Coordinates of C-alpha atoms in Angstrom, one line a residue:
Chain V
X1 CA -45.8 0.7 23.3
X2 CA -49.2 2.2 24.3
X3 CA -49.1 5.2 26.6
X4 CA -51.9 6.2 29.0
X5 CA -52.3 9.7 30.4
X6 CA -54.3 9.3 33.6
X7 CA -55.1 11.0 36.9
X8 CA -55.9 8.9 40.0
X9 CA -59.5 8.0 40.7
X10 CA -60.8 9.6 37.5
X11 CA -62.5 7.8 34.7
X12 CA -59.1 7.3 33.1
X13 CA -58.6 4.4 35.5
X14 CA -61.3 2.4 33.7
X15 CA -58.8 2.2 30.8
X16 CA -56.0 1.1 33.1
X17 CA -58.2 -1.6 34.5
X18 CA -59.0 -2.8 31.0
X19 CA -55.3 -2.9 30.1
X20 CA -54.6 -4.8 33.3
X21 CA -57.4 -7.3 32.5
X22 CA -55.4 -8.2 29.4
X23 CA -52.0 -7.9 31.1
X24 CA -51.1 -5.4 28.4
X25 CA -47.7 -3.7 28.9
X26 CA -48.1 0.1 28.6
X27 CA -46.5 3.3 29.9
X28 CA -48.6 5.2 32.4
X29 CA -48.1 9.0 32.5
X30 CA -49.7 10.8 35.4
X31 CA -51.3 14.2 34.7
X32 CA -50.9 16.5 37.7
X33 CA -54.5 17.5 38.5
X34 CA -53.7 19.1 41.9
X35 CA -51.5 21.6 40.0
X36 CA -54.0 21.9 37.2
X37 CA -51.6 20.5 34.6
X38 CA -54.6 19.5 32.4
X39 CA -55.4 23.2 32.0
X40 CA -51.9 24.2 30.7
X41 CA -50.9 24.7 27.0
X42 CA -48.4 21.9 27.2
X43 CA -51.1 19.4 28.0
X44 CA -53.5 20.9 25.5
X45 CA -51.1 19.8 22.8
X46 CA -51.8 16.3 24.0
X47 CA -55.5 16.7 24.5
X48 CA -57.1 20.1 23.7
X49 CA -60.1 19.1 25.8
X50 CA -57.9 19.2 28.9
X51 CA -59.2 15.8 30.1
X52 CA -58.0 12.3 30.8
X53 CA -57.7 9.6 29.6
X54 CA -55.6 9.9 26.4
X55 CA -54.3 6.7 24.9
X56 CA -51.3 7.1 22.6
X57 CA -51.1 4.4 20.0
X58 CA -48.6 3.8 17.1
X59 CA -51.2 5.4 14.8
X60 CA -52.0 8.5 17.0
X61 CA -53.9 9.6 20.1
X62 CA -57.4 8.5 21.1
X63 CA -59.6 10.3 23.7
X64 CA -63.0 9.5 25.2
X65 CA -63.1 6.6 27.5
X66 CA -65.7 4.6 25.6
X67 CA -63.8 5.0 22.3
X68 CA -60.5 3.9 23.9
X69 CA -62.1 0.8 25.5
X70 CA -63.7 -0.2 22.2
X71 CA -60.2 0.2 20.5
X72 CA -58.5 -1.9 23.2
X73 CA -61.1 -4.6 22.7
X74 CA -60.4 -4.6 18.9
X75 CA -56.7 -4.6 19.3
X76 CA -55.4 -5.9 22.6
X77 CA -58.0 -7.2 25.0
X78 CA -60.6 -9.0 22.8
X79 CA -61.9 -11.0 25.8
X80 CA -63.6 -7.8 27.2
X81 CA -66.0 -7.5 24.2
X82 CA -69.0 -9.8 24.0
X83 CA -69.1 -11.9 20.9
X84 CA -72.9 -11.5 20.4
X85 CA -73.8 -8.1 18.7
X86 CA -76.8 -7.6 21.0
X87 CA -74.9 -8.3 24.2
X88 CA -72.2 -5.9 22.9
X89 CA -74.9 -3.4 22.4
X90 CA -76.0 -3.8 26.0
X91 CA -72.5 -3.1 27.2
X92 CA -72.1 -0.1 24.9
X93 CA -75.5 1.2 25.9
X94 CA -74.4 1.3 29.5
X95 CA -71.0 3.0 28.8
X96 CA -72.8 5.6 26.7
X97 CA -75.2 6.2 29.5
X98 CA -72.4 6.5 32.0
X99 CA -70.5 8.9 29.8
X100 CA -73.4 11.1 28.7
X101 CA -75.7 11.0 31.8
X102 CA -74.2 9.7 35.0
X103 CA -70.7 11.2 34.6
X104 CA -72.3 14.4 33.6
X105 CA -74.5 14.4 36.7
X106 CA -71.4 13.8 38.8
X107 CA -69.6 16.7 37.1
X108 CA -72.2 19.2 38.2
X109 CA -70.8 19.0 41.7
X110 CA -67.3 20.3 41.0
X111 CA -67.4 21.4 37.3
X112 CA -70.6 23.4 37.1
X113 CA -68.6 26.3 35.7
X114 CA -68.7 24.4 32.4
X115 CA -72.4 25.2 32.0
X116 CA -73.1 28.3 34.1
X117 CA -71.3 31.4 35.5
X118 CA -73.1 32.6 38.7
X119 CA -72.0 31.3 42.1
X120 CA -75.7 30.7 43.0
X121 CA -76.1 28.5 39.9
X122 CA -73.1 26.4 40.9
X123 CA -74.4 25.9 44.4
X124 CA -77.8 25.0 43.0
X125 CA -76.3 22.4 40.7
X126 CA -74.1 21.0 43.5
X127 CA -77.1 20.6 45.8
X128 CA -78.9 18.5 43.2
X129 CA -76.1 16.0 42.6
X130 CA -77.2 13.5 45.3
X131 CA -80.7 13.3 43.7
X132 CA -79.4 12.9 40.1
X133 CA -76.7 10.4 41.0
X134 CA -79.3 8.3 43.1
X135 CA -81.6 8.3 40.1
X136 CA -78.8 7.1 37.8
X137 CA -77.8 4.4 40.3
X138 CA -81.4 3.2 40.5
X139 CA -81.5 3.0 36.7
X140 CA -78.1 1.3 36.3
X141 CA -79.1 -1.2 39.0
X142 CA -81.8 -2.5 36.6
X143 CA -79.2 -3.2 33.8
X144 CA -76.9 -5.6 35.8
X145 CA -77.4 -9.3 35.4
X146 CA -74.9 -9.9 38.2
X147 CA -72.3 -10.1 39.5
X148 CA -71.0 -8.4 36.3
X149 CA -73.2 -6.5 33.9
X150 CA -73.7 -9.4 31.5
X151 CA -73.5 -12.1 34.1
X152 CA -70.4 -14.1 35.0
X153 CA -68.0 -12.6 32.4
X154 CA -66.3 -9.3 32.7
X155 CA -66.6 -6.8 29.8
X156 CA -65.1 -3.4 29.1
X157 CA -68.3 -1.9 30.5
X158 CA -67.6 -3.3 33.9
X159 CA -64.3 -1.4 34.1
X160 CA -66.2 1.8 33.3
X161 CA -69.1 1.1 35.8
X162 CA -66.7 0.3 38.6
X163 CA -65.1 3.7 38.5
X164 CA -68.3 5.6 38.2
X165 CA -69.9 3.8 41.2
X166 CA -66.8 4.5 43.3
X167 CA -67.9 8.2 43.1
X168 CA -71.4 7.5 44.7
X169 CA -70.4 7.9 48.4
X170 CA -68.7 11.2 47.7
X171 CA -71.8 12.3 45.8
X172 CA -74.0 11.6 48.8
X173 CA -75.4 8.2 47.6
X174 CA -75.3 5.0 49.7
X175 CA -74.3 2.2 47.3
X176 CA -75.7 -0.3 49.8
X177 CA -79.2 0.8 48.7
X178 CA -78.4 -0.8 45.4
X179 CA -77.6 -4.5 45.9
X180 CA -76.5 -5.2 42.4
X181 CA -74.2 -2.2 42.3
X182 CA -72.8 -3.3 45.7
X183 CA -72.2 -6.8 44.5
X184 CA -70.7 -5.5 41.2
X185 CA -68.3 -3.2 43.1
X186 CA -67.3 -6.1 45.5
X187 CA -66.7 -8.5 42.6
X188 CA -64.5 -6.0 40.8
X189 CA -62.5 -5.2 43.9
X190 CA -61.4 -8.9 43.9
X191 CA -60.0 -8.8 40.4
X192 CA -56.2 -8.6 39.8
X193 CA -56.8 -5.8 37.4
X194 CA -58.3 -3.6 40.1
X195 CA -55.8 -4.7 42.8
X196 CA -53.0 -3.7 40.4
X197 CA -54.6 -0.2 39.9
X198 CA -54.5 0.2 43.7
X199 CA -50.9 -1.0 43.9
X200 CA -50.0 1.4 41.1
X201 CA -51.5 4.3 43.0
X202 CA -54.2 4.9 40.4
X203 CA -56.9 4.2 42.9
X204 CA -56.9 5.5 46.5
X205 CA -59.4 4.7 49.2
Chain F
X1 CA -88.4 -6.2 11.6
X2 CA -86.5 -3.4 13.4
X3 CA -88.6 -0.7 15.0
X4 CA -87.3 2.8 15.7
X5 CA -88.9 5.2 18.2
X6 CA -88.1 8.7 17.2
X7 CA -89.1 12.3 17.4
X8 CA -88.4 14.8 14.5
X9 CA -85.2 16.8 14.6
X10 CA -83.8 15.0 17.7
X11 CA -80.7 12.9 17.8
X12 CA -82.9 9.8 17.1
X13 CA -82.8 10.9 13.4
X14 CA -79.1 10.0 13.3
X15 CA -80.3 6.4 13.6
X16 CA -82.9 6.9 10.8
X17 CA -80.2 8.3 8.5
X18 CA -77.9 5.3 9.2
X19 CA -80.8 2.9 8.4
X20 CA -81.5 4.9 5.2
X21 CA -77.8 4.7 4.3
X22 CA -78.2 0.9 4.2
X23 CA -81.7 1.0 2.7
X24 CA -82.7 -1.1 5.7
X25 CA -86.5 -1.7 6.0
X26 CA -87.8 -0.8 9.4
X27 CA -90.9 0.5 11.2
X28 CA -90.7 4.1 12.4
X29 CA -92.8 4.9 15.5
X30 CA -93.1 8.6 16.3
X31 CA -93.1 9.6 19.9
X32 CA -95.4 12.6 20.5
X33 CA -93.0 15.1 22.1
X34 CA -95.3 18.1 21.8
X35 CA -97.8 16.2 24.1
X36 CA -94.9 14.9 26.3
X37 CA -95.6 11.3 25.5
X38 CA -92.0 10.5 26.5
X39 CA -92.7 11.5 30.1
X40 CA -95.7 9.1 30.4
X41 CA -95.8 5.7 32.1
X42 CA -96.7 3.9 28.8
X43 CA -93.5 5.2 27.1
X44 CA -91.4 4.6 30.2
X45 CA -92.2 0.9 29.7
X46 CA -90.4 1.2 26.4
X47 CA -87.6 3.4 27.7
X48 CA -87.5 4.3 31.4
X49 CA -85.2 7.2 30.6
X50 CA -88.0 8.9 28.7
X51 CA -85.8 9.6 25.6
X52 CA -85.4 8.7 22.0
X53 CA -84.1 6.8 20.1
X54 CA -85.0 3.3 21.0
X55 CA -84.2 0.5 18.5
X56 CA -86.3 -2.6 19.0
X57 CA -84.5 -5.7 17.7
X58 CA -85.5 -9.4 17.7
X59 CA -83.3 -9.8 20.8
X60 CA -84.7 -6.8 22.7
X61 CA -84.5 -3.0 22.9
X62 CA -81.4 -0.8 22.6
X63 CA -81.1 2.8 23.7
X64 CA -78.3 5.4 23.5
X65 CA -77.6 6.6 19.9
X66 CA -73.9 5.6 19.9
X67 CA -74.7 2.1 21.0
X68 CA -77.5 1.7 18.4
X69 CA -75.3 3.0 15.6
X70 CA -72.5 0.5 16.6
X71 CA -75.1 -2.3 16.6
X72 CA -76.4 -1.3 13.2
X73 CA -72.9 -1.4 11.8
X74 CA -72.4 -4.8 13.2
X75 CA -75.6 -6.2 11.9
X76 CA -77.2 -4.3 9.0
X77 CA -75.0 -1.4 7.7
X78 CA -71.4 -2.6 7.9
X79 CA -70.3 0.0 5.3
X80 CA -70.7 2.7 7.9
X81 CA -67.9 1.3 10.2
X82 CA -64.3 1.9 9.2
X83 CA -62.4 -1.3 8.7
X84 CA -59.2 0.0 10.4
X85 CA -59.4 -0.1 14.2
X86 CA -57.8 3.3 14.6
X87 CA -60.1 5.0 12.1
X88 CA -63.0 3.3 13.9
X89 CA -61.7 4.8 17.1
X90 CA -61.6 8.3 15.6
X91 CA -65.3 7.9 14.6
X92 CA -66.2 6.6 18.1
X93 CA -64.2 9.3 19.8
X94 CA -66.3 11.9 18.0
X95 CA -69.6 10.2 18.7
X96 CA -68.7 9.9 22.4
X97 CA -67.7 13.6 22.4
X98 CA -71.0 14.6 20.8
X99 CA -73.0 12.5 23.2
X100 CA -71.2 13.4 26.5
X101 CA -70.2 17.0 25.8
X102 CA -71.8 18.8 22.8
X103 CA -75.3 17.3 23.2
X104 CA -75.0 18.0 26.9
X105 CA -74.1 21.6 26.2
X106 CA -77.1 21.9 23.9
X107 CA -79.4 20.4 26.6
X108 CA -78.6 23.1 29.0
X109 CA -80.8 25.5 27.0
X110 CA -84.1 23.7 27.4
X111 CA -83.4 20.9 29.9
X112 CA -81.5 22.7 32.6
X113 CA -84.0 21.3 35.1
X114 CA -82.2 18.0 34.9
X115 CA -79.3 19.6 36.9
X116 CA -80.6 22.5 38.8
X117 CA -83.9 23.7 40.4
X118 CA -83.9 27.5 40.6
X119 CA -85.2 29.6 37.7
X120 CA -82.1 31.9 38.0
X121 CA -79.9 28.9 37.4
X122 CA -81.8 27.8 34.4
X123 CA -81.5 31.3 32.9
X124 CA -77.8 31.3 33.7
X125 CA -77.3 28.0 31.9
X126 CA -79.4 29.1 28.9
X127 CA -77.3 32.2 28.5
X128 CA -74.1 30.2 28.3
X129 CA -75.2 27.8 25.6
X130 CA -73.9 30.0 22.6
X131 CA -70.5 30.0 24.2
X132 CA -70.3 26.3 25.0
X133 CA -71.7 25.3 21.6
X134 CA -69.3 27.6 19.8
X135 CA -66.4 26.0 21.7
X136 CA -67.6 22.5 20.8
X137 CA -68.0 23.5 17.1
X138 CA -64.5 24.9 17.1
X139 CA -63.1 21.6 18.5
X140 CA -65.1 19.3 16.2
X141 CA -64.0 21.5 13.3
X142 CA -60.4 20.2 14.0
X143 CA -61.5 16.5 13.7
X144 CA -63.0 16.6 10.2
X145 CA -60.8 15.5 7.3
X146 CA -63.5 16.6 4.9
X147 CA -65.9 16.5 3.4
X148 CA -66.9 13.7 5.8
X149 CA -65.2 13.1 9.2
X150 CA -62.7 10.5 7.8
X151 CA -62.5 11.9 4.3
X152 CA -64.5 10.7 1.3
X153 CA -66.4 7.9 2.9
X154 CA -69.4 8.3 5.2
X155 CA -69.4 6.6 8.6
X156 CA -71.9 6.2 11.4
X157 CA -70.3 9.2 13.1
X158 CA -71.3 11.5 10.1
X159 CA -75.0 10.6 10.7
X160 CA -74.5 11.7 14.4
X161 CA -72.6 14.9 13.6
X162 CA -75.1 16.0 11.0
X163 CA -77.9 16.1 13.5
X164 CA -75.9 17.9 16.2
X165 CA -74.7 20.6 13.9
X166 CA -78.2 21.3 12.7
X167 CA -78.8 22.6 16.3
X168 CA -76.1 25.3 16.0
X169 CA -78.2 28.1 14.5
X170 CA -80.9 27.6 17.2
X171 CA -78.2 27.7 19.8
X172 CA -76.9 31.1 18.6
X173 CA -73.9 29.7 16.7
X174 CA -73.2 30.6 13.0
X175 CA -72.1 27.4 11.3
X176 CA -70.5 29.5 8.5
X177 CA -67.7 30.4 10.9
X178 CA -66.6 26.7 10.7
X179 CA -65.9 25.9 7.1
X180 CA -65.4 22.1 7.6
X181 CA -68.7 21.9 9.6
X182 CA -70.4 23.9 6.8
X183 CA -69.0 21.6 4.1
X184 CA -69.9 18.5 6.1
X185 CA -73.5 19.7 6.6
X186 CA -73.8 20.5 2.9
X187 CA -72.4 17.1 1.8
X188 CA -74.8 15.3 4.1
X189 CA -77.8 17.3 2.8
X190 CA -77.0 15.8 -0.6
X191 CA -77.3 12.2 0.4
X192 CA -80.3 10.1 -0.3
X193 CA -80.4 9.0 3.4
X194 CA -80.9 12.6 4.5
X195 CA -83.3 13.5 1.7
X196 CA -85.4 10.5 2.7
X197 CA -85.4 11.7 6.4
X198 CA -86.8 15.0 5.2
X199 CA -89.4 13.2 3.0
X200 CA -90.4 11.1 5.9
X201 CA -91.1 14.2 8.0
X202 CA -88.2 13.3 10.4
X203 CA -86.3 16.5 9.6
X204 CA -88.0 19.9 9.2
X205 CA -86.4 23.1 8.1

């Protein structure tokens, strides 16, 4: 059986939602972020990067949200992958942007120590997060056909986008300024996959 | 015919190498980074993010290196994608890590203004790059079966890794401290795809 190491409200919940979309039976394992379990040697044996998600498969462990989602589409939830290569590229383009730009912008609020040492630098980074996250939201807004990214059908990329846009209010960005992001969020909230993530305590309001 | 917007020595050359691996005929279009063409309105019509690569296909444009490489495997260079889903996941896990962590570490040297405003912050970020890039190199070293990432067969992820590891010396990291990265680099340098990238002026020593 698949295992998923997760922490509530983090990007790892995109994987849980994708699994829920396919009603895939799996074992969830919560990593205790409040007690910094992800920084301890025991967890580093599972993921030396000290992050979530980790998907444990019969063949071994996979990290990186985008790679895990692609694997799930190939093995367990094929309905989340567009059949057309160009539409699949659009979905992957968005998840790569979310991973390498928008999530990185977000991380400069609380994880600035990854890239700088001085307290003044960390404060400077933190102050810029509302600006960079608003710019990312404005860009992503242009990529959504509506209500989901590619129109009426949910893809793996929607699971990813839903989690990232949930961070906007905490990053000082009003999601109501982006009508397509707002509609995307609301459409995702109605899905059984997301409702189950709330019921499982993986998402908290 | 496919078009590729590129700039020499940037991550866009991973796409050129993948195209060369399949001997795919395409039109290369150089973006004039020295004159900041990527920041101008004309280029923003091609890519509002002001980055390279952009692959122009008969169906439209694709950005984000990982998404483009996946698209090329699906349409033009299938030999670069592992047939086994778990091995494909290993290759994608690495490209996601390179995009969202190692390339981001590298970007804090010259592009710190993306995430902070004060000159002191930018200097602080720049000073930390040798440390973060060395940590990334040490981690990636553990993922390589050798000589290529998954053993004897080149994948799309090798094209990506080759470009990122070329940045190590400039970032103050000695690649010789990582025997698998060194062997990977040397094995890639011998391939016709990389030799052609040099011959085309896309890579400079």
